[in-house]
Coordinates of C-alpha atoms and ligand atoms in Angstrom, one line a residue:
X23 CA 0.0 0.2 -0.1
X24 CA 1.6 3.5 -0.9
X25 CA 0.5 6.6 0.9
X26 CA 2.3 9.9 -0.1
X27 CA 3.9 11.4 3.2
X28 CA 3.8 9.6 6.3
X29 CA 0.2 10.2 7.1
X30 CA -1.4 10.4 3.7
X31 CA -3.5 13.4 2.5
X32 CA -6.5 14.8 3.4
X33 CA -9.2 15.2 1.0
X34 CA -11.2 18.3 1.7
X35 CA -14.5 17.7 -0.2
X36 CA -17.0 20.7 0.0
X37 CA -19.5 22.6 -2.3
X38 CA -20.9 25.8 -1.5
X39 CA -18.5 26.9 1.2
X40 CA -15.4 28.8 0.8
X41 CA -12.5 26.2 1.6
X42 CA -9.7 29.0 2.6
X43 CA -10.6 29.0 6.5
X44 CA -10.4 25.2 6.8
X45 CA -7.4 24.8 4.3
X46 CA -5.8 27.7 6.9
X47 CA -7.3 25.7 10.1
X48 CA -5.6 22.2 8.7
X49 CA -2.3 23.9 8.0
X50 CA -2.3 25.3 11.9
X51 CA -3.4 22.0 13.4
X52 CA -2.0 19.4 11.1
X53 CA 1.0 20.7 9.1
X54 CA 2.4 17.5 8.3
X55 CA -0.9 16.3 6.8
X56 CA -1.0 18.0 3.3
X57 CA -4.8 18.7 2.2
X58 CA -6.5 18.4 -1.1
X59 CA -9.6 20.0 -2.8
X60 CA -9.8 17.2 -5.1
X61 CA -7.8 13.9 -5.4
X62 CA -5.2 13.7 -8.4
X63 CA -6.9 10.7 -9.8
X64 CA -10.4 8.9 -9.2
X65 CA -8.1 5.9 -7.0
X66 CA -5.6 8.2 -5.7
X67 CA -3.7 6.0 -3.0
X68 CA -2.4 9.2 -1.2
X69 CA -5.9 9.9 0.3
X70 CA -6.2 8.7 3.7
X71 CA -9.2 11.0 5.2
X72 CA -12.0 12.8 3.4
X73 CA -13.6 16.0 5.3
X74 CA -16.8 16.7 3.5
X75 CA -19.8 18.9 3.1
X76 CA -22.2 17.9 0.3
X77 CA -19.4 16.5 -1.7
X78 CA -19.5 15.6 -5.4
X79 CA -21.2 11.8 -5.4
X80 CA -18.5 9.5 -6.5
X81 CA -15.6 11.4 -5.1
X82 CA -14.9 9.3 -2.4
X83 CA -15.9 6.0 -4.1
X84 CA -12.6 4.5 -5.3
X85 CA -10.0 5.7 -3.3
X86 CA -8.2 2.4 -2.1
X87 CA -6.7 3.9 1.0
X88 CA -9.4 5.8 2.4
X89 CA -9.9 5.5 6.2
X90 CA -12.4 7.7 7.5
X91 CA -15.2 10.5 6.0
X92 CA -15.4 13.2 8.5
X93 CA -18.4 15.6 8.1
X94 CA -17.5 18.9 8.8
X95 CA -21.3 19.6 10.0
X96 CA -23.5 18.0 12.7
X97 CA -26.0 16.4 10.2
X98 CA -25.1 13.7 7.8
X99 CA -27.7 13.7 5.1
X100 CA -25.2 15.5 2.7
X101 CA -22.9 12.1 2.8
X102 CA -25.9 9.9 2.6
X103 CA -26.8 11.6 -0.6
X104 CA -24.0 9.9 -2.3
X105 CA -25.3 6.8 -3.5
X106 CA -21.6 5.7 -4.1
X107 CA -20.4 5.7 -0.8
X108 CA -17.8 3.5 0.5
X109 CA -18.0 1.2 3.2
X110 CA -15.7 3.6 5.5
X111 CA -16.3 4.7 9.4
X112 CA -18.5 8.1 9.0
X113 CA -17.8 10.7 11.9
X114 CA -19.7 13.8 12.4
X115 CA -19.2 16.8 14.2
X116 CA -20.1 17.0 18.2
X117 CA -18.3 20.3 19.4
X118 CA -19.2 22.9 22.0
X119 CA -18.9 25.8 19.6
X120 CA -21.6 24.4 17.3
X121 CA -23.7 23.4 20.2
X122 CA -23.5 27.1 21.7
X123 CA -24.4 28.4 18.3
X124 CA -27.4 26.5 17.8
X125 CA -28.6 27.1 21.5
X126 CA -28.4 30.7 20.9
X127 CA -30.2 30.5 17.5
X128 CA -33.0 28.8 19.5
X129 CA -33.2 30.9 22.3
X130 CA -33.1 33.9 20.1
X131 CA -36.2 32.7 18.1
X132 CA -38.1 31.6 21.1
X133 CA -37.7 34.8 22.9
X134 CA -38.5 36.7 19.8
X135 CA -42.0 35.0 19.7
X136 CA -42.3 35.3 23.2
X137 CA -41.4 39.0 23.4
X138 CA -43.2 39.9 20.4
X139 CA -40.3 41.0 18.4
X140 CA -42.3 40.7 14.9
X141 CA -45.1 43.3 16.4
X142 CA -43.0 45.6 18.0
X143 CA -40.6 45.8 14.7
X144 CA -43.5 46.7 12.8
X145 CA -44.9 48.9 15.2
X146 CA -41.8 50.9 15.4
X147 CA -42.0 51.0 11.4
X148 CA -45.6 52.6 12.0
X149 CA -43.9 55.0 14.8
X150 CA -46.7 53.4 16.9
X151 CA -46.6 53.4 20.7
X152 CA -48.6 50.6 21.8
X153 CA -48.0 48.0 24.4
X154 CA -49.5 44.1 23.5
X155 CA -50.6 41.6 26.2
X156 CA -47.2 39.7 27.1
X157 CA -47.2 36.4 28.4
X158 CA -44.4 34.9 30.9
X159 CA -41.7 32.2 30.1
X160 CA -43.5 30.1 32.7
X161 CA -46.8 30.4 30.8
X162 CA -45.0 28.9 27.4
X163 CA -44.0 25.2 26.8
X164 CA -41.2 24.9 24.3
X165 CA -41.0 21.3 22.4
X166 CA -37.9 20.2 21.0
X167 CA -38.1 17.6 18.3
X168 CA -35.1 15.7 18.3
X169 CA -33.3 15.4 21.8
X170 CA -29.8 14.8 20.9
X171 CA -26.6 17.0 21.5
X172 CA -28.3 20.0 20.2
X173 CA -31.8 19.8 21.5
X174 CA -30.8 18.7 25.0
X175 CA -28.6 21.8 25.4
X176 CA -31.0 24.0 24.0
X177 CA -33.6 22.8 26.3
X178 CA -31.3 23.2 29.2
X179 CA -30.8 26.7 28.2
X180 CA -34.5 27.4 27.5
X181 CA -35.2 25.9 30.9
X182 CA -33.0 28.3 32.6
X183 CA -34.8 31.1 31.2
X184 CA -38.3 29.7 32.9
X185 CA -40.1 28.1 30.0
X186 CA -41.5 24.4 30.4
X187 CA -39.8 22.1 28.2
X188 CA -41.2 18.9 26.2
X189 CA -39.1 16.7 24.3
X190 CA -39.5 14.0 21.5
X191 CA -36.9 11.6 20.3
X192 CA -36.7 8.3 18.7
X193 CA -35.7 6.1 21.9
X194 CA -37.1 6.9 25.5
X195 CA -35.0 9.5 27.4
X196 CA -34.8 11.0 30.6
X197 CA -33.8 14.7 30.7
X198 CA -33.3 16.8 33.9
X199 CA -36.6 19.2 33.8
X200 CA -37.9 17.9 30.4
X201 CA -41.3 16.1 29.9
X202 CA -40.1 13.3 27.6
X203 CA -42.0 11.8 24.5
X204 CA -40.7 8.8 22.5
X205 CA -41.2 7.0 19.1
X206 CA -44.5 7.8 16.8
X207 CA -46.9 6.5 19.5
X208 CA -46.0 9.8 21.3
X209 CA -45.8 12.2 18.6
X210 CA -49.4 13.3 19.1
X211 CA -49.1 13.8 22.7
X212 CA -45.5 15.8 22.6
X213 CA -47.5 17.8 19.9
X214 CA -50.8 18.7 21.9
X215 CA -48.4 19.8 25.2
X216 CA -46.2 22.4 23.2
X217 CA -46.9 26.1 22.5
X218 CA -43.5 26.3 20.6
X219 CA -42.0 23.5 18.6
X220 CA -38.5 23.5 17.7
X221 CA -37.1 20.8 15.3
X222 CA -33.6 19.9 15.7
X223 CA -34.2 16.1 13.9
X224 CA -31.7 14.9 11.4
X225 CA -32.8 14.4 7.9
X226 CA -33.4 10.6 7.4
X227 CA -35.5 8.3 5.7
X228 CA -37.9 8.1 8.9
X229 CA -38.0 12.0 9.3
X230 CA -38.3 13.0 5.5
X231 CA -41.2 15.5 5.3
X232 CA -42.0 15.0 8.8
X233 CA -43.6 18.5 9.2
X234 CA -46.7 18.2 7.1
X235 CA -50.2 19.0 7.5
X236 CA -50.8 15.7 9.5
X237 CA -48.3 17.3 12.1
X238 CA -49.5 20.6 11.7
X239 CA -52.8 19.5 12.9
X240 CA -51.6 17.8 16.0
X241 CA -50.4 21.1 17.4
X242 CA -51.9 22.5 20.2
X243 CA -54.5 25.2 18.8
X244 CA -54.8 27.2 21.7
X245 CA -51.7 28.9 22.8
X246 CA -51.0 32.4 24.7
X247 CA -49.8 33.4 21.3
X248 CA -53.3 32.6 19.6
X249 CA -51.7 29.6 17.9
X250 CA -48.8 27.4 18.1
X251 CA -45.2 28.4 16.7
X252 CA -42.6 26.3 14.7
X253 CA -38.9 26.6 14.5
X254 CA -36.9 24.7 12.3
X255 CA -33.5 24.4 12.3
X256 CA -32.8 20.6 11.7
X257 CA -33.0 20.2 7.9
X258 CA -35.2 21.8 5.1
X259 CA -35.9 18.3 3.9
X260 CA -37.9 17.5 7.0
X261 CA -40.6 20.1 6.1
X262 CA -43.0 20.4 3.4
X263 CA -43.3 24.0 2.9
X264 CA -46.7 24.3 0.7
X265 CA -48.2 22.6 4.2
X266 CA -46.6 25.3 6.4
X267 CA -47.7 28.1 4.0
X268 CA -51.4 26.7 4.1
X269 CA -51.1 26.3 8.0
X270 CA -50.2 29.9 8.3
X271 CA -52.9 30.8 6.3
X272 CA -55.8 29.2 8.4
X273 CA -57.6 31.3 11.0
X274 CA -56.6 31.1 14.5
X275 CA -57.8 28.3 16.5
X276 CA -58.9 26.5 13.0
X277 CA -57.6 22.9 13.1
X278 CA -54.0 23.0 11.7
X279 CA -53.4 26.5 11.8
X280 CA -50.0 27.9 12.6
X281 CA -49.3 31.5 14.3
X282 CA -45.8 31.9 13.1
X283 CA -42.6 30.0 11.9
X284 CA -38.9 30.6 12.1
X285 CA -37.2 28.7 9.3
X286 CA -33.3 28.5 8.9
X287 CA -33.5 25.4 6.6
X288 CA -35.4 25.0 3.3
X289 CA -36.2 22.3 0.8
X290 CA -34.2 24.0 -1.6
X291 CA -31.0 25.8 -0.4
X292 CA -30.4 28.9 -1.3
X293 CA -34.2 29.6 -1.0
X294 CA -35.3 30.4 -4.6
X295 CA -36.0 34.2 -4.6
X296 CA -39.3 33.2 -6.0
X297 CA -40.5 31.5 -2.9
X298 CA -43.6 32.7 -1.0
X299 CA -41.7 32.4 2.2
X300 CA -39.6 35.3 1.6
X301 CA -42.5 37.6 1.8
X302 CA -44.9 36.0 4.4
X303 CA -45.4 38.1 7.3
X304 CA -45.3 35.6 10.0
X305 CA -42.1 33.8 8.8
X306 CA -38.7 34.7 10.0
X307 CA -36.4 33.6 7.2
X308 CA -32.5 32.9 7.9
X309 CA -30.0 31.2 5.5
X310 CA -29.2 27.8 7.4
X311 CA -27.0 29.9 9.6
X312 CA -28.3 28.5 13.1
X313 CA -25.0 27.1 13.7
X314 CA -22.3 27.5 11.3
X315 CA -19.3 25.2 11.5
X316 CA -16.4 27.4 12.4
X317 CA -13.0 25.7 11.3
X318 CA -11.0 27.1 14.4
X319 CA -12.9 25.3 16.8
X320 CA -13.8 22.0 14.4
X321 CA -10.5 21.4 12.5
X322 CA -8.2 20.6 16.0
X323 CA -11.0 18.2 17.1
X324 CA -10.8 16.1 13.5
X325 CA -6.9 16.3 13.5
X326 CA -7.1 14.7 17.1
X327 CA -9.5 12.1 15.9
X328 CA -7.1 11.2 13.1
X329 CA -4.3 10.9 15.4
X330 CA -6.6 8.7 17.8
X331 CA -7.2 6.5 15.4
X332 CA -3.8 6.0 13.8
X333 CA -3.0 5.1 17.4
X334 CA -5.3 2.3 17.9
X335 CA -8.2 4.5 19.6
X336 CA -12.0 4.1 19.1
X337 CA -13.4 7.0 16.7
X338 CA -15.9 9.4 18.5
X339 CA -19.5 10.5 17.3
X340 CA -19.6 7.7 14.8
X341 CA -22.7 7.7 12.7
X342 CA -24.9 4.8 12.5
X343 CA -25.4 4.0 8.9
X344 CA -28.8 2.1 9.5
X345 CA -30.5 4.7 11.7
X346 CA -28.9 7.4 9.1
X347 CA -27.6 9.7 11.9
Ligands
NDP6 P1 -28.2 14.0 17.2 O1 -28.0 12.6 16.9 O2 -27.4 14.1 19.1 O3 -29.7 13.9 18.1 C1 -30.8 13.6 16.8 C2 -31.7 13.6 18.0 O4 -33.1 13.3 16.8 C3 -32.0 12.4 18.7 O5 -32.6 12.7 20.0 C4 -32.7 11.2 17.8 O6 -33.5 10.3 18.9 C5 -33.7 12.2 17.5 N1 -34.4 11.4 16.1 C6 -33.8 11.0 15.4 N2 -34.4 10.1 14.4 C7 -35.7 10.0 14.8 C8 -37.4 9.6 14.8 N3 -37.4 8.9 13.4 N4 -38.0 9.9 15.5 C9 -37.6 10.8 16.6 N5 -36.7 11.3 17.2 C10 -35.7 11.0 16.0 O7 -28.0 15.3 16.4 P2 -27.7 16.9 16.8 O8 -28.2 17.2 17.9 O9 -26.1 16.9 17.1 O10 -28.2 17.4 15.4 C11 -29.5 17.4 15.0 C12 -29.5 17.9 13.5 O11 -29.3 19.6 13.6 C13 -28.6 17.9 12.7 O12 -28.7 16.4 12.2 C14 -28.8 18.7 11.6 O13 -29.6 17.9 10.5 C15 -29.0 19.8 12.1 N6 -28.3 21.2 12.5 C16 -28.8 22.0 11.6 C17 -27.6 23.2 11.9 C18 -28.0 24.2 11.2 O14 -27.4 25.5 11.1 N7 -29.4 25.1 10.5 C19 -26.5 23.2 12.3 C20 -26.1 21.8 13.0 C21 -27.2 20.5 12.8 P3 -32.6 9.3 20.0 O15 -32.0 10.0 20.9 O16 -33.2 8.3 20.1 O17 -31.4 8.5 18.8
OXD7 C1 -24.8 21.0 10.3 C2 -25.3 22.3 9.3 O1 -25.1 19.9 9.9 O2 -24.2 23.2 9.7 O3 -23.4 21.1 11.1 O4 -26.0 22.3 9.1

């Protein structure tokens, strides 16, 4: 087996991201490991690791010495989108920096709904001095769909702010201060108990399109906001945007009516300029920025894992291929 250089080369295969900061971070964290943006040839024997975000399908398939694929995001649906994925371990990102960023986004959006940010921004535009009724955090139940690394941290931070918290996951969980629900059988109970639903699920064959009419109809019709609120920072493939728009157009109290939504992720990204989501008065759009991957924080962890792997230690944050996350 021939590998150029003692440790082989790292393939940094991304689309839609500027690689400069990542190349720089690899040069600092692993000066002995050359990084390339593409293999020299489809069966390049010098590539030992791939770090990827929406890589070009097939680019990993024939690399004979590829040992591990690292996702530079927490989600890995972008990796499974490659039908020719080689059978090597897949490692995803779990990092305090990323988790904190996501919790900031969730807290920001939840507080914006609680404190009626949209209304007050509109009143300011109209130079209108008017006080609206203000529920307390303790009056609101925030439901977290996906009680994993990100969901659990967001739940804890919201709990500290005084919100009541529910959570939903695939397997049963016990989380301090969180009323936990699990599995499809308990989804309706979870939705019916939550005023604001925050979606932090991975995109898998089981969760694809889960935010659709049937789910929206199970959400709590009466809330202190006059209807339920949806926040999706998981993946765009979880949501059916036509159903969300339909739910927002329903009258308050009507079955399946949604009061407002904050969406960070979309069925198609970038969100097409023609999408009606941009202009809807009760939708907040952010361009998939809830928790940006920062190479300064993530690359040292990836490089450490490479060294650990070479020293025979187990890889951390391994993806379960069968479950898809
Ligand atoms: P984890 O794998 O730690 O957690 C996933 C959670 O979802 C787990 O609680 C899991 O249940 C639950 N889950 C998975 N499948 C199902 C199902 N079929 N039914 C019910 N629950 C399910 O992931 P993270 O918390 O690290 O990340 C979550 C997602 O956030 C990522 O996959 C990514 O898509 C998204 N993300 C978005 C970002 C953004 O900027 N918008 C940034 C980073 C991540 P169980 O606990 O039983 O396994
Ligand atoms: C991620 C993301 O998965 O940025 O980390 O969406």
